[in-house]
Short mmCIF file of C-alpha atoms in Angstrom, two decimals:
data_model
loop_
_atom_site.label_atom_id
_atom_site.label_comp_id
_atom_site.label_asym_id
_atom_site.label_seq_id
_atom_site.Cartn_x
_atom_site.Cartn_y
_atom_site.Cartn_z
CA UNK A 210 -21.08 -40.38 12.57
CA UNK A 211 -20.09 -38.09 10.11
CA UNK A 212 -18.75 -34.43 10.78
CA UNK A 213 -20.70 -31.66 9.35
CA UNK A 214 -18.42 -29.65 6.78
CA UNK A 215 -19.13 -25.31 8.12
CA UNK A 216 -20.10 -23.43 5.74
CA UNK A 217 -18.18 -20.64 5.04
CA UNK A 218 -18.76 -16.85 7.09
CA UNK A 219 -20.48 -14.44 4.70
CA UNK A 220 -18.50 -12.48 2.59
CA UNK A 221 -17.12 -9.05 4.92
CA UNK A 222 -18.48 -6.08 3.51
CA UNK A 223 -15.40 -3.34 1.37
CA UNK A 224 -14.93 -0.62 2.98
CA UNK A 225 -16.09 2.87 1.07
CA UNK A 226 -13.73 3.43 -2.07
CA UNK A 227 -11.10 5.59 -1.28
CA UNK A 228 -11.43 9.06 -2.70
CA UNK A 229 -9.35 8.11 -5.84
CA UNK A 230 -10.26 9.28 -9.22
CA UNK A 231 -9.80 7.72 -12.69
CA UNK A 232 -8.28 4.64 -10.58
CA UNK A 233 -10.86 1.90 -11.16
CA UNK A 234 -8.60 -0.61 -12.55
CA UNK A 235 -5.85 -0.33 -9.83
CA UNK A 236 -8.79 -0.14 -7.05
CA UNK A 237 -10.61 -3.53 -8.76
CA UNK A 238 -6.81 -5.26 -9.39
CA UNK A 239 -6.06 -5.07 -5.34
CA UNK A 240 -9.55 -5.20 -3.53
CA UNK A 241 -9.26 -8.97 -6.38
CA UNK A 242 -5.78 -9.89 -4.78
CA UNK A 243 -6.93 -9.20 -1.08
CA UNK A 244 -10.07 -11.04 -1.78
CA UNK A 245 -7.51 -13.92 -2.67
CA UNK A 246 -5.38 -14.15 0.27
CA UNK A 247 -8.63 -13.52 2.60
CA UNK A 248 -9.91 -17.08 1.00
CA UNK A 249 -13.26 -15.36 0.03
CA UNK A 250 -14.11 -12.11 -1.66
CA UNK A 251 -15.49 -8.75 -0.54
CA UNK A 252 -20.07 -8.40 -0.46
CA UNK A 253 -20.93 -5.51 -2.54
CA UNK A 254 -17.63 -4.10 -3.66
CA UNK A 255 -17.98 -1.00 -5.95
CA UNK A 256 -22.18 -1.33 -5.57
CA UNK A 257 -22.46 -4.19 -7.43
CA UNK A 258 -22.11 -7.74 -7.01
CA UNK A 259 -19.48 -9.43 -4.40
CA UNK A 260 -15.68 -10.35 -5.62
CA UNK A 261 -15.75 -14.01 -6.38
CA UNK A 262 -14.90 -15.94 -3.60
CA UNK A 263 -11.72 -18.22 -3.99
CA UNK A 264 -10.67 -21.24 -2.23
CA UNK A 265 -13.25 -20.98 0.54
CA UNK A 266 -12.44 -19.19 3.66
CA UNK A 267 -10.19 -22.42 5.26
CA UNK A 268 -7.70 -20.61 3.54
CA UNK A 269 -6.92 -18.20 0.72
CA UNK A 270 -3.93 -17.56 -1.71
CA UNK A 271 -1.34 -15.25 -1.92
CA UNK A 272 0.21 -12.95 -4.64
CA UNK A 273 2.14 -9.78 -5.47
CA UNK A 274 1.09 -6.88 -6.41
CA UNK A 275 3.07 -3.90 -7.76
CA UNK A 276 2.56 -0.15 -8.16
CA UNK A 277 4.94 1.57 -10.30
CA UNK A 278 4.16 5.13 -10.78
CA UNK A 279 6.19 8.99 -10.40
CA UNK A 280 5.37 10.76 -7.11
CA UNK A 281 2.54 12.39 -6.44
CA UNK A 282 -0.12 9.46 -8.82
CA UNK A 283 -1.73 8.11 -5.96
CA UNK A 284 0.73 5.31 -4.95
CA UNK A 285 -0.20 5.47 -0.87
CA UNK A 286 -3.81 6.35 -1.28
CA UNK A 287 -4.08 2.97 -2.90
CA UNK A 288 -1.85 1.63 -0.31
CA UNK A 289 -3.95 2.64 2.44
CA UNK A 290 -7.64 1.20 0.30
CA UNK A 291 -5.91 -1.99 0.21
CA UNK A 292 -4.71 -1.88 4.16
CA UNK A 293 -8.46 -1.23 4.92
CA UNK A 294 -9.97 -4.12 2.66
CA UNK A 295 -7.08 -6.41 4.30
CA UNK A 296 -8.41 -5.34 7.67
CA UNK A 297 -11.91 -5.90 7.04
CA UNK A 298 -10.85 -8.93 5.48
CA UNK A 299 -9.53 -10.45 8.96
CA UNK A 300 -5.73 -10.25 7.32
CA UNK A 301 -2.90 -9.16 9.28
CA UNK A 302 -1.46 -5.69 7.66
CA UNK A 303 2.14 -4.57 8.18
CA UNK A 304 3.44 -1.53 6.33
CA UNK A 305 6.74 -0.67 6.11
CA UNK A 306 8.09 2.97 4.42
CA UNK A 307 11.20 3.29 3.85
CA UNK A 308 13.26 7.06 3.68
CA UNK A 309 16.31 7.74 1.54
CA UNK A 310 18.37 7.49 4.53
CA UNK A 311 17.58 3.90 5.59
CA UNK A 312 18.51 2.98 1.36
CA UNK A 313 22.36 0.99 3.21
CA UNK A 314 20.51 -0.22 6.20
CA UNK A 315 20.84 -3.83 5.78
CA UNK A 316 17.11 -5.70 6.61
CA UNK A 317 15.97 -2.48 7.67
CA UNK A 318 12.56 -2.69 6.03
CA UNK A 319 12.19 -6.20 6.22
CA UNK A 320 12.62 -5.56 10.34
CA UNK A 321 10.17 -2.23 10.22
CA UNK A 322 7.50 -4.75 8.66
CA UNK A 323 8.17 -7.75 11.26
CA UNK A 324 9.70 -6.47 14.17
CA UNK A 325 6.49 -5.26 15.81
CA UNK A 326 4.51 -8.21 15.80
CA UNK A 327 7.04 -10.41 17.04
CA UNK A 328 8.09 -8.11 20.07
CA UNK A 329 4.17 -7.96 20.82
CA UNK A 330 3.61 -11.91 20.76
CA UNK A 331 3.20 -13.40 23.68
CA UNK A 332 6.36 -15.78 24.89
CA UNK A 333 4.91 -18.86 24.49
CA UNK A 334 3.79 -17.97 21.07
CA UNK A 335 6.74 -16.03 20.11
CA UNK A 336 9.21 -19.05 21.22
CA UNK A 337 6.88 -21.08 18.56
CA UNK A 338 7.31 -18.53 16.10
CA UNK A 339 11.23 -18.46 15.90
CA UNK A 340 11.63 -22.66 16.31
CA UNK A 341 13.58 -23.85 13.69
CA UNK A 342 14.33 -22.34 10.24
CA UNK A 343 12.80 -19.05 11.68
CA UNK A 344 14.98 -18.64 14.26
CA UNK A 345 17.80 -16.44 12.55
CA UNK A 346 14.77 -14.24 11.62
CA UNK A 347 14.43 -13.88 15.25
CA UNK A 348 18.15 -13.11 15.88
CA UNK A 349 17.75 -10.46 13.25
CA UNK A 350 14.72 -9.19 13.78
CA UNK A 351 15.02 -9.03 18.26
CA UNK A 352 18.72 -8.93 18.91
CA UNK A 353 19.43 -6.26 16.17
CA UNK A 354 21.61 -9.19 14.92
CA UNK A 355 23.83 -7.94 11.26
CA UNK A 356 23.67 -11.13 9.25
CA UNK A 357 26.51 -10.22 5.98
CA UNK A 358 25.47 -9.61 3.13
CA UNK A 359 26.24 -13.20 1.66
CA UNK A 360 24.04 -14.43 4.38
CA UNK A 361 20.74 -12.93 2.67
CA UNK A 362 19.80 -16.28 1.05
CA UNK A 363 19.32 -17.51 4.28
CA UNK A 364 17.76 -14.85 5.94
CA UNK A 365 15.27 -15.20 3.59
CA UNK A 366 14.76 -18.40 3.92
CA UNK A 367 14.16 -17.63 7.56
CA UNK A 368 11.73 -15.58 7.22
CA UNK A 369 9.50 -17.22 5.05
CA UNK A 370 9.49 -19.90 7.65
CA UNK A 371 8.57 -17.20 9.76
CA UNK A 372 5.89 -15.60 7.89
CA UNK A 373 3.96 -18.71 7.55
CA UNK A 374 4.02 -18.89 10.65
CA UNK A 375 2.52 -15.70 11.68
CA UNK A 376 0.11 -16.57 8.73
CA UNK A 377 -1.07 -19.27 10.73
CA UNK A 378 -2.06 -17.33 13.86
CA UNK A 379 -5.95 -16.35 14.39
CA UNK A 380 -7.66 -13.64 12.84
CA UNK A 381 -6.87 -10.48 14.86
CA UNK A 382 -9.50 -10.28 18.06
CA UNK A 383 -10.89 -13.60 17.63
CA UNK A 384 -11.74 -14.99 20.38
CA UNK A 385 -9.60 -18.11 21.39
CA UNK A 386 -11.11 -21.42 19.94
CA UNK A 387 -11.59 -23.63 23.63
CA UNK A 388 -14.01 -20.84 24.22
CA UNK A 389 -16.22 -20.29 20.78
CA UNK A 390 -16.41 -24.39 20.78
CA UNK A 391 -18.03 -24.10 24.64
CA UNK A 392 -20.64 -21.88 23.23
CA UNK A 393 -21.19 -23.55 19.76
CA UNK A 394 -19.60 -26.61 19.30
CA UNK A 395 -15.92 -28.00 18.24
CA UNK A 396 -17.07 -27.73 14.51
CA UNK A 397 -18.06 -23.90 14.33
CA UNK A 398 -15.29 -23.01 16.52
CA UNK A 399 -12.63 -24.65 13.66
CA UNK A 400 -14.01 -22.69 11.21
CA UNK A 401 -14.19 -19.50 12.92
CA UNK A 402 -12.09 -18.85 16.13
CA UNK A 403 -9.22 -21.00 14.64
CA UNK A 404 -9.14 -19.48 11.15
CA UNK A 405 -5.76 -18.58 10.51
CA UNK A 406 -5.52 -14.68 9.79
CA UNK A 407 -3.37 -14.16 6.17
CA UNK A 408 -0.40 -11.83 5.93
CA UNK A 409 -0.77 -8.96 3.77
CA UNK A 410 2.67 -6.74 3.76
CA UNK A 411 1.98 -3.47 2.66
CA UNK A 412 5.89 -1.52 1.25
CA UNK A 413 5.66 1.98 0.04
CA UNK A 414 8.19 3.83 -1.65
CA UNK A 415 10.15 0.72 -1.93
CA UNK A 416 12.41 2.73 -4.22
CA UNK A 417 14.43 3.70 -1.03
CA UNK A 418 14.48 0.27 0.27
CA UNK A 419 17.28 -1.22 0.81
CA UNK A 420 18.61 -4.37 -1.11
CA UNK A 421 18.82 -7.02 1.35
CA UNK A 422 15.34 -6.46 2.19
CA UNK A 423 13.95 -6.27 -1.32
CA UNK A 424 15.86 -9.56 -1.86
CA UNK A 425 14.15 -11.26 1.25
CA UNK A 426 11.17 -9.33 -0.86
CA UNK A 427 11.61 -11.43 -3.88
CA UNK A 428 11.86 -14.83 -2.02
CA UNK A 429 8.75 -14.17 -0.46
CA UNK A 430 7.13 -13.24 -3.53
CA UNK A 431 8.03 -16.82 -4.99
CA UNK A 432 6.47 -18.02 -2.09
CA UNK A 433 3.42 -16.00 -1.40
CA UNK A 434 1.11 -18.57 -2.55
CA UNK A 435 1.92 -21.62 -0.34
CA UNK A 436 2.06 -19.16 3.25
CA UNK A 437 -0.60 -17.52 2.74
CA UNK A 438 1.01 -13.89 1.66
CA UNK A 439 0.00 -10.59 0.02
CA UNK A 440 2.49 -8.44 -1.02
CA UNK A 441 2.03 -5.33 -2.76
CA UNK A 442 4.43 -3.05 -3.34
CA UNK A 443 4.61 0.99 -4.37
CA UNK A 444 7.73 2.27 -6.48
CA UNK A 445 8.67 5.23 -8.16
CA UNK A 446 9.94 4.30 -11.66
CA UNK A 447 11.46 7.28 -12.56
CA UNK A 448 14.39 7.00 -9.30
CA UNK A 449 17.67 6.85 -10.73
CA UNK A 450 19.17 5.23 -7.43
CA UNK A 451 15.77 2.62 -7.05
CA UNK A 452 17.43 -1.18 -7.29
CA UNK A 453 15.50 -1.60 -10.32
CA UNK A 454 16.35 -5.00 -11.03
CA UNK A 455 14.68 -6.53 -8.21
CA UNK A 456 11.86 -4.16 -8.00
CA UNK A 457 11.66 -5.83 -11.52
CA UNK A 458 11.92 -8.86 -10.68
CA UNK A 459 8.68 -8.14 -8.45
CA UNK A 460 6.50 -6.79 -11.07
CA UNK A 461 7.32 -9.94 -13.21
CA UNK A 462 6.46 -12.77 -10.53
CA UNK A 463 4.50 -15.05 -12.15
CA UNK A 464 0.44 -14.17 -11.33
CA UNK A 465 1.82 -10.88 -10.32
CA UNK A 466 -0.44 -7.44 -10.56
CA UNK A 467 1.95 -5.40 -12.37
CA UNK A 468 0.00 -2.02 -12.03
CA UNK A 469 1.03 1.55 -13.53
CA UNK A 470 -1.26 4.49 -12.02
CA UNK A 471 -1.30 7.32 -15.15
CA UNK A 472 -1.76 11.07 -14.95
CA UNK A 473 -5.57 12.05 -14.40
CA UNK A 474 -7.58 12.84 -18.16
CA UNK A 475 -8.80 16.18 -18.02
CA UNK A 476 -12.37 14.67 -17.82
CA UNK A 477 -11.23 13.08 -14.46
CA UNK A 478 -8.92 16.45 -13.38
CA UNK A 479 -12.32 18.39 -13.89
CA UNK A 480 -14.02 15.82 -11.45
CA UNK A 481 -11.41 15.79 -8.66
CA UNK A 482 -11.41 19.70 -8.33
CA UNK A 483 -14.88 20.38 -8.75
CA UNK A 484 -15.85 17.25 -6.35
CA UNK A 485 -13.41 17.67 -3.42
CA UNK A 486 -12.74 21.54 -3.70
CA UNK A 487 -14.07 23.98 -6.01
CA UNK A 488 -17.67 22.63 -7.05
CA UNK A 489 -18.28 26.05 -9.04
CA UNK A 490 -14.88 26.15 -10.44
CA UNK A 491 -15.15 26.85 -14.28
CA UNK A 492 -14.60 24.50 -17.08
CA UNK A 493 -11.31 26.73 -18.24
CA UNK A 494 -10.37 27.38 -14.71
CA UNK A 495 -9.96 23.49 -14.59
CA UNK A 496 -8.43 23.44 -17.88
CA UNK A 497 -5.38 25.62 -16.84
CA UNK A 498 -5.08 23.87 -13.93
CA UNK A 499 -5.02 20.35 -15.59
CA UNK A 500 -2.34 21.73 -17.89
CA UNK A 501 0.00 23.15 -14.88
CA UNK A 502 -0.22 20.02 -13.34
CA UNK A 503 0.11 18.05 -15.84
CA UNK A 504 -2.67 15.36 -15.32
CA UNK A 505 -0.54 14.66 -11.69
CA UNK A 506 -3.52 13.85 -8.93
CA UNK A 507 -1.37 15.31 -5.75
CA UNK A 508 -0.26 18.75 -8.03
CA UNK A 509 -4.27 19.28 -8.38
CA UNK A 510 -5.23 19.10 -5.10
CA UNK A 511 -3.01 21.45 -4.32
CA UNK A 512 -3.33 23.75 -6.59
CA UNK A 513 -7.38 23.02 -5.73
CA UNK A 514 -6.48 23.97 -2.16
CA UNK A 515 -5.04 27.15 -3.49
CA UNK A 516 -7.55 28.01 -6.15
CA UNK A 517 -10.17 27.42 -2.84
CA UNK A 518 -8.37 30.14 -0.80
CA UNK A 519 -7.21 32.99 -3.24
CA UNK A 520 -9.01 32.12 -6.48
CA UNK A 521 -7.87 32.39 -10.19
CA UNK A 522 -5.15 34.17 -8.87
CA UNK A 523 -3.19 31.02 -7.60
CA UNK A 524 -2.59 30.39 -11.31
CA UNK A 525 -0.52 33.35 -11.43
CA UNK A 526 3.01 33.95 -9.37
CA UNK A 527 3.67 37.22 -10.07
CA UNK A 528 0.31 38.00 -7.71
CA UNK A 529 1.35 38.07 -4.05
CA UNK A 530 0.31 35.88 -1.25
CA UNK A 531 -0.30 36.70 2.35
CA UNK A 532 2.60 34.98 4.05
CA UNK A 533 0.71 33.78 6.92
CA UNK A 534 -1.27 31.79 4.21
CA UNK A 535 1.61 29.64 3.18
CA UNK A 536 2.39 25.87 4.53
CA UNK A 537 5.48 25.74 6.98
CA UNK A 538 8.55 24.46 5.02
CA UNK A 539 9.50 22.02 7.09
CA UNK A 540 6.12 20.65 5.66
CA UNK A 541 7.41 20.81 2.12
CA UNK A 542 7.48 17.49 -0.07
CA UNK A 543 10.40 15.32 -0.81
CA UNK A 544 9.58 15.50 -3.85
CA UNK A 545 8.57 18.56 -4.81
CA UNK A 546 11.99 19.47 -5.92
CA UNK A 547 12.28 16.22 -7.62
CA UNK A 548 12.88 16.24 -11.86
CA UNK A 549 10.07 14.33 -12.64
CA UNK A 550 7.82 17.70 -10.73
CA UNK A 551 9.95 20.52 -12.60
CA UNK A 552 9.94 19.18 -16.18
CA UNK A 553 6.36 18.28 -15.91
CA UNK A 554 4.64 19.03 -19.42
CA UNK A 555 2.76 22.37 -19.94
CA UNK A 556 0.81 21.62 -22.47
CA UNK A 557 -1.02 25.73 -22.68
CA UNK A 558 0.77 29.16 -22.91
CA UNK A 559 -1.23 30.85 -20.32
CA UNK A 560 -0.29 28.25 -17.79
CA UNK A 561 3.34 27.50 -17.73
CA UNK A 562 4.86 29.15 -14.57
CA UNK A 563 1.74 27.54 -12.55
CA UNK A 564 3.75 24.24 -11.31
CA UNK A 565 6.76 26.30 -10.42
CA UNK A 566 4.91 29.26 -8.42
CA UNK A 567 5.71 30.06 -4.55
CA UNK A 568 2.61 27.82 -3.49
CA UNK A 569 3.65 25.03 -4.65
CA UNK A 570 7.10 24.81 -3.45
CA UNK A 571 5.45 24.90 0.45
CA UNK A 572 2.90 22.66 -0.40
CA UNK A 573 2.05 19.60 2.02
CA UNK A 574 3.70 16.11 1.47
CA UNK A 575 2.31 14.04 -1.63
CA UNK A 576 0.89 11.01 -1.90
CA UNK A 577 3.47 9.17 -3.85
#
């Protein structure tokens, strides 16, 4: 007697679109890659028809994708679309965000992304996770264990072996596969319960990464398609400190997304103020603020935010602002000080000290 072959779950419905503007591409480019490593595709993405699906959902394939872009273009916002497709998807998401101060802090992302599920695994599970080649991971990653830095080849071998496992565990809250084949049968439980959940490793501003884990990074990324793996992966290009070699060497994986968000077009500047903040705002209000902020997503919205609460005026320093109105500084942005903020172009005369002004330097953290 022959077994009948399941047929594969309907595709999981994308969630909304983030609120991104003039970001189609980058927004089609990962919901495509997720799709991939989920083994099927997303029902009615962007209103039309569903992704293609890929291998079927016994198992998907992995990738890398890349977001190179200055601060402030919408790096995280994309970061957090493609953490909510993954989820949807029945992927496991880890996210790891490095600061400046973790840059000589050998494995330290690697351990932000894997440390947590490891310690939350159950013994049994977690003693099957480290057997083996994964078993330095585990030294690394639960005894706080400093592996050299010549040792990094084999760290990342370990962890590999380790991400394929976790790769292989169920879908997150599925219910264990002794008790779906009780209630339906051995054959639906196998392609349900038991469908391993893919790993989809979120990094953002992996400029401030450290090197060790950005080479474990790049082994991982040769392997993404055999665990199953995601990786995508949000740089600033402009950093003078970034490792840029190996953040390079990420962008040019072979099948890799290489993906550079731009400044906004004034077409799509006028949309994002008039849709999220000032729907009245004029057509050469939005003009002079396009110009101050130089096409820059983050600098709009704030200067939106602004505009919202003390009107053309914001566009001009020399009028004063209530001080109770301004953001706390410890709120401030890393990089609102940063170059690639105070040589922004200003392309107008009337709007030149705009980018500069008080309200800007308290503004609230970008989305890099």
């Amino acid at each position: 007697m022959s077994r009948a072959t399941p047929s594969a779950p309907p595709l999981p419905a994308a969630p909304p679109r983030a609120l991104l503007v003039e970001r189609a591409h980058e927004l089609e480019a990962i919901a495509a890659a997720v799709g991939r490593v989920c083994g099927g595709g997303f029902a009615d993405f962007a209103g039309g028809a569903g992704l293609a699906s890929g291998s079927g959902f016994a198992g998907g394939a992995g990738g890398v994708v890349t977001l190179t872009a200055p601060a402030g273009l919408g790096k995280s916002a994309l970061l957090d679309h493609a953490a909510a497709l993954a989820t949807a998807g029945g992927c496991q998401v880890r996210r790891a965000t490095p600061s400046p101060l973790e840059r000589h802090f050998p494995f330290g992302a690697v351990r932000e992304l894997l440390e947590a599920p490891l310690r939350a695994a159950e013994p049994a599970e977690r003693r099957a996770l480290l057997d083996g080649a994964a078993a330095l991971a585990g030294r690394l990653l639960l005894e706080g264990a400093a592996p050299g830095a010549d040792a990094t080849t084999a760290v990342a071998h370990s962890v590999a072996r380790l991400c394929a496992g976790l790769a292989e565990r169920p879908a997150p809250g599925a219910p264990p596969a002794d008790a779906v084949a009780l209630a339906t049968g051995p054959t639906l439980a196998l392609g349900d319960a038991a469908r391993p959940a893919p790993l989809v490793l979120l990094i953002d501003d992996a400029h401030w990464a450290d090197r060790c884990s950005l080479e474990v990074l790049c082994h991982l990324a040769r392997r993404a398609a055999d665990i199953p793996l995601l990786l995508i992966v949000a740089a600033r290009g402009d950093d003078p400190e970034a490792p840029a070699d190996l953040l390079g060497l990420l962008a040019h994986e072979a099948g890799a997304a290489a993906l550079r968000p731009q400044p906004l077009s004034l077409r799509a500047g006028v949309r994002l103020l008039r849709g999220r903040l000032a729907p009245a705002a004029p057509l050469d209000l939005c003009r002079r603020c396009h110009a101050a902020a130089a096409g820059n997503p983050w600098l709009l919205t704030e200067l939106g935010h602004q505009l919202a609460e003390h009107g053309p005026a914001a566009l001009d320093p020399a009028e004063p602002h209530p001080a109770d109105t301004r953001l706390p500084a410890a709120d401030a942005p890393r990089a609102a000080s940063a170059p690639h903020f105070a040589d922004a172009r200003r392309p107008t005369a009337d709007a030149p000290r705009a980018a500069s002004a008080p309200h800007f330097a308290d503004a609230r953290r970008p989305t890099a």
